[in-house]
Short mmCIF file of C-alpha atoms in Angstrom, two decimals:
data_model
loop_
_atom_site.label_atom_id
_atom_site.label_comp_id
_atom_site.label_asym_id
_atom_site.label_seq_id
_atom_site.Cartn_x
_atom_site.Cartn_y
_atom_site.Cartn_z
CA UNK A 1 -33.38 -108.23 9.32
CA UNK A 2 -36.22 -110.63 10.19
CA UNK A 3 -35.54 -112.48 6.92
CA UNK A 4 -31.89 -112.91 7.89
CA UNK A 5 -32.87 -114.28 11.29
CA UNK A 6 -35.30 -116.75 9.71
CA UNK A 7 -32.68 -117.90 7.17
CA UNK A 8 -30.12 -118.18 9.95
CA UNK A 9 -32.58 -120.22 12.05
CA UNK A 10 -33.36 -122.56 9.14
CA UNK A 11 -29.64 -123.13 8.55
CA UNK A 12 -29.07 -123.72 12.26
CA UNK A 13 -31.83 -126.32 12.40
CA UNK A 14 -30.59 -127.98 9.20
CA UNK A 15 -27.01 -128.01 10.45
CA UNK A 16 -28.08 -129.40 13.81
CA UNK A 17 -29.98 -132.22 12.11
CA UNK A 18 -27.08 -132.98 9.78
CA UNK A 19 -24.53 -133.03 12.57
CA UNK A 20 -26.82 -135.28 14.64
CA UNK A 21 -27.25 -137.63 11.68
CA UNK A 22 -23.47 -137.84 11.38
CA UNK A 23 -23.21 -139.14 14.95
CA UNK A 24 -25.03 -142.33 13.99
CA UNK A 25 -23.35 -143.16 10.73
CA UNK A 26 -22.37 -146.73 10.04
CA UNK A 27 -19.87 -148.51 7.83
CA UNK A 28 -19.95 -152.10 6.71
CA UNK A 29 -17.61 -154.79 5.36
CA UNK A 30 -18.36 -158.32 4.15
CA UNK A 31 -16.43 -161.14 5.78
CA UNK A 32 -14.71 -163.46 3.30
CA UNK A 33 -15.23 -167.20 3.20
CA UNK A 34 -15.36 -170.21 0.94
CA UNK A 35 -18.93 -170.99 0.01
CA UNK A 36 -20.06 -168.20 2.26
CA UNK A 37 -19.51 -168.05 5.97
CA UNK A 38 -23.27 -167.82 6.29
CA UNK A 39 -23.13 -171.56 6.94
CA UNK A 40 -21.42 -170.95 10.27
CA UNK A 41 -23.52 -172.58 12.96
CA UNK A 42 -21.94 -171.66 16.23
CA UNK A 43 -22.78 -168.40 17.88
CA UNK A 44 -20.11 -165.82 17.31
CA UNK A 45 -17.61 -164.31 19.73
CA UNK A 46 -16.30 -160.81 19.11
CA UNK A 47 -13.35 -158.85 20.43
CA UNK A 48 -11.22 -155.83 19.58
CA UNK A 49 -7.77 -154.42 20.24
CA UNK A 50 -6.24 -151.11 19.17
CA UNK A 51 -5.95 -152.15 15.52
CA UNK A 52 -8.49 -154.83 14.70
CA UNK A 53 -11.86 -156.39 15.30
CA UNK A 54 -11.86 -160.15 15.78
CA UNK A 55 -14.77 -162.46 15.08
CA UNK A 56 -14.74 -166.14 15.95
CA UNK A 57 -17.17 -168.53 14.32
CA UNK A 58 -17.51 -172.26 14.13
CA UNK A 59 -19.18 -174.93 12.06
CA UNK A 60 -19.03 -178.71 11.85
CA UNK A 61 -15.90 -178.82 9.67
CA UNK A 62 -13.84 -176.30 11.59
CA UNK A 63 -13.47 -173.02 13.36
CA UNK A 64 -12.76 -169.60 11.90
CA UNK A 65 -11.20 -166.37 13.08
CA UNK A 66 -11.90 -163.26 11.05
CA UNK A 67 -9.60 -160.28 11.50
CA UNK A 68 -10.98 -156.93 10.32
CA UNK A 69 -8.97 -153.72 10.52
CA UNK A 70 -10.73 -150.82 12.24
CA UNK A 71 -10.90 -148.82 9.04
CA UNK A 72 -13.07 -151.65 7.67
CA UNK A 73 -10.94 -151.86 4.52
CA UNK A 74 -9.47 -155.34 5.00
CA UNK A 75 -10.89 -158.62 6.30
CA UNK A 76 -8.97 -161.90 6.49
CA UNK A 77 -9.91 -165.36 7.67
CA UNK A 78 -7.99 -168.11 9.44
CA UNK A 79 -9.37 -171.65 9.51
CA UNK A 80 -8.71 -174.11 12.33
CA UNK A 81 -9.79 -177.58 11.10
CA UNK A 82 -11.96 -179.48 13.59
CA UNK A 83 -10.18 -182.39 15.28
CA UNK A 84 -11.81 -185.79 15.43
CA UNK A 85 -13.24 -186.58 18.84
CA UNK A 86 -13.30 -183.00 20.08
CA UNK A 87 -16.03 -180.40 20.03
CA UNK A 88 -15.97 -176.73 20.80
CA UNK A 89 -17.31 -175.28 24.07
CA UNK A 90 -16.30 -171.66 23.59
CA UNK A 91 -13.65 -169.29 22.26
CA UNK A 92 -11.95 -166.44 24.14
CA UNK A 93 -9.73 -163.57 23.12
CA UNK A 94 -6.99 -162.26 25.41
CA UNK A 95 -4.70 -159.31 24.51
CA UNK A 96 -2.18 -161.70 22.90
CA UNK A 97 -3.96 -164.99 22.37
CA UNK A 98 -6.99 -166.77 21.01
CA UNK A 99 -8.07 -169.59 23.31
CA UNK A 100 -10.29 -172.44 22.20
CA UNK A 101 -12.06 -174.40 24.91
CA UNK A 102 -12.98 -177.89 23.70
CA UNK A 103 -14.30 -181.10 25.20
CA UNK A 104 -13.54 -184.73 24.45
CA UNK A 105 -14.90 -187.88 26.03
CA UNK A 106 -12.52 -190.57 27.25
CA UNK A 107 -14.62 -193.74 26.97
CA UNK A 108 -12.18 -196.06 28.77
CA UNK A 109 -12.01 -193.85 31.84
CA UNK A 110 -15.64 -192.61 31.53
CA UNK A 111 -14.27 -189.10 31.87
CA UNK A 112 -15.18 -185.85 30.21
CA UNK A 113 -12.07 -183.75 29.60
CA UNK A 114 -12.00 -180.00 29.05
CA UNK A 115 -9.17 -179.10 26.71
CA UNK A 116 -7.64 -175.65 26.32
CA UNK A 117 -5.76 -174.76 23.14
CA UNK A 118 -3.89 -171.46 23.01
CA UNK A 119 -3.01 -169.78 19.72
CA UNK A 120 -1.02 -166.60 19.16
CA UNK A 121 -3.11 -163.72 17.86
CA UNK A 122 -0.47 -162.84 15.32
CA UNK A 123 0.22 -165.81 13.10
CA UNK A 124 -2.29 -168.16 14.78
CA UNK A 125 0.49 -170.54 15.89
CA UNK A 126 -0.41 -173.17 18.51
CA UNK A 127 1.37 -172.15 21.70
CA UNK A 128 -0.04 -174.56 24.26
CA UNK A 129 -2.62 -177.26 24.79
CA UNK A 130 -3.63 -179.01 28.00
CA UNK A 131 -6.53 -180.57 29.88
CA UNK A 132 -7.69 -178.00 32.42
CA UNK A 133 -10.61 -179.90 33.98
CA UNK A 134 -12.12 -183.38 33.98
CA UNK A 135 -14.94 -185.24 35.69
CA UNK A 136 -16.51 -188.69 35.64
CA UNK A 137 -19.78 -189.09 33.76
CA UNK A 138 -21.42 -191.61 31.44
CA UNK A 139 -22.87 -188.94 29.13
CA UNK A 140 -20.64 -188.47 26.10
CA UNK A 141 -22.14 -185.08 25.19
CA UNK A 142 -22.03 -182.53 27.97
CA UNK A 143 -25.07 -180.76 29.30
CA UNK A 144 -23.45 -177.55 30.44
CA UNK A 145 -23.94 -173.90 31.33
CA UNK A 146 -21.36 -171.14 31.40
CA UNK A 147 -21.13 -167.58 32.65
CA UNK A 148 -18.58 -164.77 32.45
CA UNK A 149 -18.10 -162.35 35.35
CA UNK A 150 -19.06 -158.64 35.06
CA UNK A 151 -15.39 -157.63 34.71
CA UNK A 152 -14.78 -160.45 32.18
CA UNK A 153 -11.92 -161.93 34.25
CA UNK A 154 -13.63 -165.11 35.45
CA UNK A 155 -15.49 -167.90 33.74
CA UNK A 156 -17.78 -170.26 35.60
CA UNK A 157 -18.94 -173.53 34.06
CA UNK A 158 -21.34 -176.15 35.29
CA UNK A 159 -21.70 -179.63 33.83
CA UNK A 160 -24.46 -182.02 34.76
CA UNK A 161 -23.04 -185.39 35.79
CA UNK A 162 -24.84 -188.52 34.58
CA UNK A 163 -24.42 -191.76 36.50
CA UNK A 164 -27.34 -193.71 35.07
CA UNK A 165 -29.23 -194.01 31.82
CA UNK A 166 -32.85 -195.06 31.65
CA UNK A 167 -33.95 -195.90 28.10
CA UNK A 168 -32.60 -192.92 26.20
CA UNK A 169 -32.59 -190.44 29.05
CA UNK A 170 -29.71 -189.69 31.36
CA UNK A 171 -30.36 -189.25 35.06
CA UNK A 172 -28.46 -186.39 36.56
CA UNK A 173 -27.97 -186.50 40.33
CA UNK A 174 -24.79 -184.47 40.56
CA UNK A 175 -23.16 -181.50 38.94
CA UNK A 176 -19.53 -180.58 38.38
CA UNK A 177 -18.70 -176.87 38.72
CA UNK A 178 -15.43 -175.19 37.87
CA UNK A 179 -14.14 -171.60 37.80
CA UNK A 180 -11.35 -170.24 35.58
CA UNK A 181 -9.38 -167.00 35.51
CA UNK A 182 -8.95 -164.77 32.45
CA UNK A 183 -6.31 -167.12 31.01
CA UNK A 184 -8.62 -170.06 31.61
CA UNK A 185 -6.42 -171.44 34.38
CA UNK A 186 -8.48 -173.35 36.94
CA UNK A 187 -9.24 -171.56 40.23
CA UNK A 188 -11.39 -174.23 41.84
CA UNK A 189 -13.59 -177.23 41.05
CA UNK A 190 -16.22 -179.20 42.93
CA UNK A 191 -18.73 -181.99 42.44
CA UNK A 192 -22.01 -181.66 44.33
CA UNK A 193 -25.05 -183.86 44.92
CA UNK A 194 -28.49 -182.82 43.82
CA UNK A 195 -30.35 -184.90 46.34
CA UNK A 196 -31.10 -182.30 48.99
CA UNK A 197 -34.34 -182.94 50.88
CA UNK A 198 -35.49 -185.49 48.32
CA UNK A 199 -36.41 -182.74 45.92
CA UNK A 200 -36.24 -182.80 42.16
CA UNK A 201 -33.95 -180.11 40.79
CA UNK A 202 -34.00 -178.37 37.47
CA UNK A 203 -31.13 -176.10 36.64
CA UNK A 204 -32.28 -172.63 35.64
CA UNK A 205 -29.20 -170.47 35.23
CA UNK A 206 -25.76 -169.72 36.63
CA UNK A 207 -23.76 -166.56 37.28
CA UNK A 208 -20.13 -166.04 38.28
CA UNK A 209 -18.89 -162.97 40.17
CA UNK A 210 -15.62 -161.04 39.84
CA UNK A 211 -14.38 -163.02 42.88
CA UNK A 212 -14.99 -166.35 41.14
CA UNK A 213 -18.03 -167.15 43.26
CA UNK A 214 -20.51 -169.22 41.35
CA UNK A 215 -24.24 -168.95 41.93
CA UNK A 216 -26.52 -171.64 40.60
CA UNK A 217 -30.23 -171.08 40.47
CA UNK A 218 -32.34 -174.23 40.67
CA UNK A 219 -36.00 -174.77 40.29
CA UNK A 220 -36.85 -177.45 42.81
CA UNK A 221 -39.97 -179.32 43.80
CA UNK A 222 -41.01 -182.51 45.56
CA UNK A 223 -40.68 -185.60 43.34
CA UNK A 224 -44.43 -186.13 43.27
CA UNK A 225 -45.06 -182.60 42.05
CA UNK A 226 -44.37 -182.41 38.34
CA UNK A 227 -45.19 -178.72 38.07
CA UNK A 228 -44.72 -176.07 40.74
CA UNK A 229 -47.98 -175.04 42.33
CA UNK A 230 -49.55 -171.97 40.79
CA UNK A 231 -46.67 -171.85 38.33
CA UNK A 232 -44.55 -170.05 40.89
CA UNK A 233 -41.01 -171.22 41.22
CA UNK A 234 -39.28 -172.68 44.23
CA UNK A 235 -35.68 -171.61 44.14
CA UNK A 236 -32.52 -172.93 45.64
CA UNK A 237 -29.24 -171.13 45.31
CA UNK A 238 -25.87 -172.72 45.37
CA UNK A 239 -22.82 -170.58 45.98
CA UNK A 240 -19.27 -171.76 45.79
CA UNK A 241 -15.88 -170.11 45.99
CA UNK A 242 -12.25 -171.01 46.35
CA UNK A 243 -12.26 -170.69 50.14
CA UNK A 244 -14.62 -173.54 50.88
CA UNK A 245 -16.27 -176.44 49.18
CA UNK A 246 -19.73 -175.97 47.79
CA UNK A 247 -22.57 -175.07 50.07
CA UNK A 248 -26.14 -175.61 49.12
CA UNK A 249 -28.42 -173.14 50.80
CA UNK A 250 -32.01 -174.06 50.33
CA UNK A 251 -34.29 -171.10 50.35
CA UNK A 252 -37.45 -172.93 49.38
CA UNK A 253 -38.95 -169.52 48.89
CA UNK A 254 -41.90 -169.00 46.67
CA UNK A 255 -41.48 -165.70 44.92
CA UNK B 1 -29.97 -163.75 37.04
CA UNK B 2 -27.18 -161.21 36.94
CA UNK B 3 -23.93 -161.05 38.89
CA UNK B 4 -23.24 -157.39 39.64
CA UNK B 5 -19.84 -155.74 39.81
CA UNK B 6 -20.12 -155.16 43.58
CA UNK B 7 -20.47 -158.92 44.22
CA UNK B 8 -24.21 -158.90 44.70
CA UNK B 9 -26.67 -160.90 42.69
CA UNK B 10 -29.90 -159.74 41.13
CA UNK B 11 -32.58 -162.15 40.07
CA UNK B 12 -35.61 -161.23 38.05
CA UNK B 13 -38.54 -163.50 38.05
CA UNK B 14 -42.07 -163.39 36.77
CA UNK B 15 -44.73 -163.38 39.43
CA UNK B 16 -47.72 -165.39 38.38
CA UNK B 17 -51.18 -164.73 39.63
CA UNK B 18 -53.56 -167.31 40.99
CA UNK B 19 -55.24 -169.88 38.77
CA UNK B 20 -58.43 -167.90 38.88
CA UNK B 21 -56.69 -164.95 37.34
CA UNK B 22 -54.14 -166.96 35.45
CA UNK B 23 -51.75 -164.69 33.69
CA UNK B 24 -48.54 -163.00 34.75
CA UNK B 25 -48.43 -159.29 35.25
CA UNK B 26 -45.55 -158.63 37.59
CA UNK B 27 -41.80 -158.89 37.53
CA UNK B 28 -40.03 -159.17 40.84
CA UNK B 29 -36.39 -158.43 41.43
CA UNK B 30 -34.48 -160.04 44.23
CA UNK B 31 -31.25 -158.45 45.32
CA UNK B 32 -28.91 -160.80 47.17
CA UNK B 33 -25.99 -159.44 49.14
CA UNK B 34 -23.09 -161.61 48.06
CA UNK B 35 -21.11 -161.00 51.25
CA UNK B 36 -24.00 -162.03 53.49
CA UNK B 37 -24.99 -164.97 51.39
CA UNK B 38 -22.71 -167.33 53.26
CA UNK B 39 -23.11 -170.28 55.54
CA UNK B 40 -20.74 -172.02 57.91
CA UNK B 41 -19.79 -175.58 57.10
CA UNK B 42 -22.19 -176.75 59.83
CA UNK B 43 -24.98 -174.89 58.11
CA UNK B 44 -24.76 -176.92 54.96
CA UNK B 45 -28.23 -177.92 53.86
CA UNK B 46 -29.83 -175.84 56.58
CA UNK B 47 -32.80 -173.99 55.27
CA UNK B 48 -32.20 -170.28 55.26
CA UNK B 49 -35.12 -168.18 54.09
CA UNK B 50 -33.99 -166.14 51.17
CA UNK B 51 -35.91 -163.02 52.03
CA UNK B 52 -34.03 -162.52 55.32
CA UNK B 53 -30.99 -161.62 53.32
CA UNK B 54 -32.47 -160.19 50.22
CA UNK B 55 -34.59 -157.35 49.11
CA UNK B 56 -37.66 -158.03 47.06
CA UNK B 57 -39.11 -155.41 44.81
CA UNK B 58 -42.17 -155.90 42.74
CA UNK B 59 -42.36 -154.16 39.43
CA UNK B 60 -45.76 -153.82 37.91
CA UNK B 61 -45.99 -153.09 34.25
CA UNK B 62 -49.65 -152.21 34.16
CA UNK B 63 -52.84 -153.68 32.83
CA UNK B 64 -52.65 -155.52 29.57
CA UNK B 65 -54.92 -154.85 26.62
CA UNK B 66 -56.20 -158.40 26.53
CA UNK B 67 -56.11 -161.49 28.67
CA UNK B 68 -56.11 -163.90 25.76
CA UNK B 69 -52.85 -165.83 25.68
CA UNK B 70 -50.99 -162.90 27.09
CA UNK B 71 -47.45 -163.70 28.13
CA UNK B 72 -44.59 -161.76 29.66
CA UNK B 73 -40.95 -162.71 29.21
CA UNK B 74 -37.80 -161.33 30.79
CA UNK B 75 -35.40 -161.04 27.92
CA UNK B 76 -32.28 -159.75 29.61
CA UNK B 77 -30.70 -157.75 32.42
CA UNK B 78 -27.79 -155.39 31.92
CA UNK B 79 -25.77 -153.43 34.48
CA UNK B 80 -24.81 -149.89 33.54
CA UNK B 81 -21.52 -148.30 34.61
CA UNK B 82 -23.24 -146.48 37.51
CA UNK B 83 -24.56 -149.76 38.96
CA UNK B 84 -28.14 -149.40 37.82
CA UNK B 85 -29.63 -152.47 36.23
CA UNK B 86 -31.95 -152.33 33.26
CA UNK B 87 -34.43 -155.16 32.94
CA UNK B 88 -35.74 -155.67 29.46
CA UNK B 89 -38.98 -157.58 29.13
CA UNK B 90 -41.29 -158.36 26.29
CA UNK B 91 -44.99 -159.03 26.31
CA UNK B 92 -46.83 -161.01 23.73
CA UNK B 93 -50.54 -161.20 23.43
CA UNK B 94 -53.26 -162.43 21.15
CA UNK B 95 -56.58 -161.14 19.96
CA UNK B 96 -59.43 -162.91 18.27
CA UNK B 97 -60.36 -161.54 14.87
CA UNK B 98 -63.35 -163.09 13.11
CA UNK B 99 -62.93 -166.27 15.12
CA UNK B 100 -59.22 -166.58 14.45
CA UNK B 101 -56.56 -166.02 17.01
CA UNK B 102 -53.91 -163.60 15.82
CA UNK B 103 -50.69 -163.38 17.75
CA UNK B 104 -49.00 -160.09 18.22
CA UNK B 105 -45.31 -159.89 18.99
CA UNK B 106 -46.15 -157.28 21.53
CA UNK B 107 -44.30 -154.61 23.40
CA UNK B 108 -40.82 -154.05 24.75
CA UNK B 109 -40.82 -153.04 28.39
CA UNK B 110 -38.02 -151.67 30.46
CA UNK B 111 -37.42 -151.08 34.15
CA UNK B 112 -34.43 -149.50 35.81
CA UNK B 113 -33.52 -150.82 39.24
CA UNK B 114 -30.84 -149.22 41.39
CA UNK B 115 -28.10 -150.91 43.41
CA UNK B 116 -30.48 -151.32 46.37
CA UNK B 117 -33.09 -153.06 44.28
CA UNK B 118 -35.46 -150.08 44.23
CA UNK B 119 -37.32 -149.14 41.10
CA UNK B 120 -36.09 -145.98 39.45
CA UNK B 121 -38.35 -145.97 36.47
CA UNK B 122 -40.33 -148.20 34.22
CA UNK B 123 -41.69 -147.68 30.80
CA UNK B 124 -43.06 -149.30 27.70
CA UNK B 125 -40.39 -148.55 25.14
CA UNK B 126 -41.88 -149.75 21.95
CA UNK B 127 -45.17 -151.15 20.87
CA UNK B 128 -45.02 -153.61 18.06
CA UNK B 129 -48.33 -154.04 16.33
CA UNK B 130 -47.02 -156.86 14.25
CA UNK B 131 -47.83 -160.43 13.54
CA UNK B 132 -46.06 -163.54 14.61
CA UNK B 133 -46.72 -167.23 14.81
CA UNK B 134 -48.92 -169.64 12.90
CA UNK B 135 -49.02 -168.84 9.18
CA UNK B 136 -47.66 -165.41 9.70
CA UNK B 137 -43.95 -164.92 9.58
CA UNK B 138 -42.37 -161.97 11.30
CA UNK B 139 -40.35 -161.38 14.38
CA UNK B 140 -38.69 -158.67 16.37
CA UNK B 141 -35.94 -159.21 18.87
CA UNK B 142 -34.33 -156.74 21.24
CA UNK B 143 -30.65 -156.79 22.10
CA UNK B 144 -29.61 -154.40 24.87
CA UNK B 145 -26.04 -153.23 25.28
CA UNK B 146 -24.28 -151.00 27.77
CA UNK B 147 -22.89 -147.71 26.63
CA UNK B 148 -21.42 -146.06 29.74
CA UNK B 149 -24.26 -145.02 32.00
CA UNK B 150 -26.70 -145.31 29.18
CA UNK B 151 -28.51 -148.13 27.61
CA UNK B 152 -28.35 -149.03 23.96
CA UNK B 153 -31.04 -151.09 22.37
CA UNK B 154 -30.89 -152.83 19.09
CA UNK B 155 -34.12 -153.92 17.52
CA UNK B 156 -33.79 -156.64 14.94
CA UNK B 157 -36.92 -156.60 12.90
CA UNK B 158 -37.72 -159.16 10.28
CA UNK B 159 -40.78 -158.57 8.19
CA UNK B 160 -41.92 -160.78 5.38
CA UNK B 161 -44.93 -160.88 3.17
CA UNK B 162 -47.94 -161.71 5.25
CA UNK B 163 -49.41 -164.97 4.11
CA UNK B 164 -52.19 -167.10 5.45
CA UNK B 165 -55.66 -166.23 6.44
CA UNK B 166 -56.79 -163.25 8.38
CA UNK B 167 -54.94 -160.46 9.89
CA UNK B 168 -53.94 -158.55 6.77
CA UNK B 169 -56.32 -155.71 7.32
CA UNK B 170 -55.07 -155.19 10.82
CA UNK B 171 -51.70 -153.86 9.86
CA UNK B 172 -50.42 -150.76 8.26
CA UNK B 173 -49.51 -151.16 4.62
CA UNK B 174 -45.96 -150.08 5.31
CA UNK B 175 -45.44 -153.08 7.55
CA UNK B 176 -46.47 -155.59 4.92
CA UNK B 177 -43.70 -155.01 2.44
CA UNK B 178 -40.92 -157.54 2.24
CA UNK B 179 -37.66 -156.53 3.84
CA UNK B 180 -35.73 -156.46 7.03
CA UNK B 181 -34.40 -153.73 9.19
CA UNK B 182 -31.79 -153.57 11.86
CA UNK B 183 -32.20 -150.49 13.98
CA UNK B 184 -29.61 -149.25 16.44
CA UNK B 185 -31.43 -147.25 19.05
CA UNK B 186 -29.59 -145.06 21.47
CA UNK B 187 -31.32 -144.04 24.66
CA UNK B 188 -30.08 -140.61 25.59
CA UNK B 189 -31.94 -140.14 28.84
CA UNK B 190 -33.06 -143.31 30.61
CA UNK B 191 -36.09 -142.56 32.70
CA UNK B 192 -39.83 -142.59 32.62
CA UNK B 193 -39.98 -140.91 29.24
CA UNK B 194 -36.77 -141.92 27.52
CA UNK B 195 -35.73 -140.28 24.30
CA UNK B 196 -34.76 -142.92 21.80
CA UNK B 197 -33.00 -142.19 18.57
CA UNK B 198 -32.70 -144.92 16.00
CA UNK B 199 -30.53 -145.54 13.02
CA UNK B 200 -32.01 -147.77 10.37
CA UNK B 201 -29.24 -150.08 9.27
CA UNK B 202 -29.03 -153.22 7.20
CA UNK B 203 -31.91 -153.44 4.78
CA UNK B 204 -30.86 -156.59 3.01
CA UNK B 205 -33.28 -159.45 2.81
CA UNK B 206 -33.06 -162.04 5.58
CA UNK B 207 -30.42 -160.11 7.50
CA UNK B 208 -30.12 -161.20 11.09
CA UNK B 209 -28.22 -159.69 13.95
CA UNK B 210 -25.88 -162.29 15.42
CA UNK B 211 -23.71 -160.38 17.84
CA UNK B 212 -23.12 -156.94 19.36
CA UNK B 213 -19.80 -155.68 20.65
CA UNK B 214 -19.21 -152.25 22.18
CA UNK B 215 -15.77 -150.87 21.38
CA UNK B 216 -15.32 -147.49 23.13
CA UNK B 217 -17.58 -145.11 21.20
CA UNK B 218 -18.48 -147.63 18.53
CA UNK B 219 -21.10 -150.34 18.44
CA UNK B 220 -19.95 -153.22 16.28
CA UNK B 221 -22.68 -155.37 14.79
CA UNK B 222 -22.28 -158.78 13.26
CA UNK B 223 -25.09 -159.37 10.81
CA UNK B 224 -25.64 -162.19 8.40
CA UNK B 225 -27.99 -163.26 5.69
CA UNK B 226 -28.24 -166.66 4.07
CA UNK B 227 -24.97 -166.24 2.17
CA UNK B 228 -22.85 -163.55 3.72
CA UNK B 229 -21.65 -162.21 7.06
CA UNK B 230 -21.00 -158.53 7.66
CA UNK B 231 -19.27 -156.38 10.23
CA UNK B 232 -21.12 -153.09 10.63
CA UNK B 233 -19.74 -150.33 12.83
CA UNK B 234 -21.95 -147.56 14.19
CA UNK B 235 -20.30 -144.43 15.58
CA UNK B 236 -22.16 -143.38 18.74
CA UNK B 237 -20.68 -139.94 19.38
#
């Protein structure tokens, strides 16, 4: 009887371990590509619907969308050749579309344009393309930050605006902020000065809320102070939403 | 900085000590009520002290084993489905061995903060007694992901043959072999003594984790080596 109990216990423990191991099993599939997609430079964006996983990647010559079925038995690749004069900012997946967000610089007008190109998810046909935001700057490559809201329905972007160039360095005294909805339609935009209280500002990070409010966290200090005292940061927060133009609220708190 | 689902904002920041005792030991969290963080048009540029409308909580991770080149980094903040926020930090420190400074890619630390900014728990999740920097070539990175009310952690560990002077005798033989591991770790009970279960995944040379995507009960990993890219799906139930 005791022997039976011991054998039963051993089997129970073994079975428990086996069933637990099964809960963390993994499967793998290689993504196809000419010359190996390992050369892809841009950070990847992933998405899924009921049937497939989608992976977006980008390199200098073009952009790629990989479609992998959920059984991990089939992987295909679609290439979007890069267009001269445009560069990628980000890629988004909606239930029906793949959206590429690109930028291009209009030298004559000294304007940076944000271009949205919408492709169908099935067939990858171009459905729409339009400029969804633009701002005046002399910098041909954007210095920008972006954030997606917790519920993934809003995107906030912030571009530093250059008005002067000293030697090889741009001077940024303004920023352009814009918020988009889940289809990357513009909700609001604003251009703000960074000259509050004669302080020098360094952009730290941004965050956008579900209500399309954009928070910008700056490290600020007096112009004669190259490094914050005692390495502690002075912070200023900027919050903007569609109801009112941007408001800079200076906390000047040392945390 | 993390925008929370309820419209509030949480900021984590390292708190540095004075120059006399010049190394960071604390992480502070600042919870900002999004609804209160407003100003009338007339108030533009008026100085409003932050701490009148925010809650400041100091999180102390404890004394460090050495003060030599010790550094603390906040790696990421993630909000769980129940509103708790996990703050993942990493500490790196150095020791002197026979006159040479050896850098350790130190420990992974975690703190859970509730919706009110109060500490729920804090713990050192994983101690990495491994080398990094200078002639030594190894790294470990931590990628947190949300899985319902629980926290998933993915450790990407790259270990190569240890070359260069010094340090070899400090490490376990098993850590010196060439190879890479991607480990999916699933934290079943976040708290002061979390239970972490790991799955050892991709063992191919030079494999790197590039992206994580949570799809219902599956964690989808995008890994790559120098020539190939893989999709790897881990069932979490």
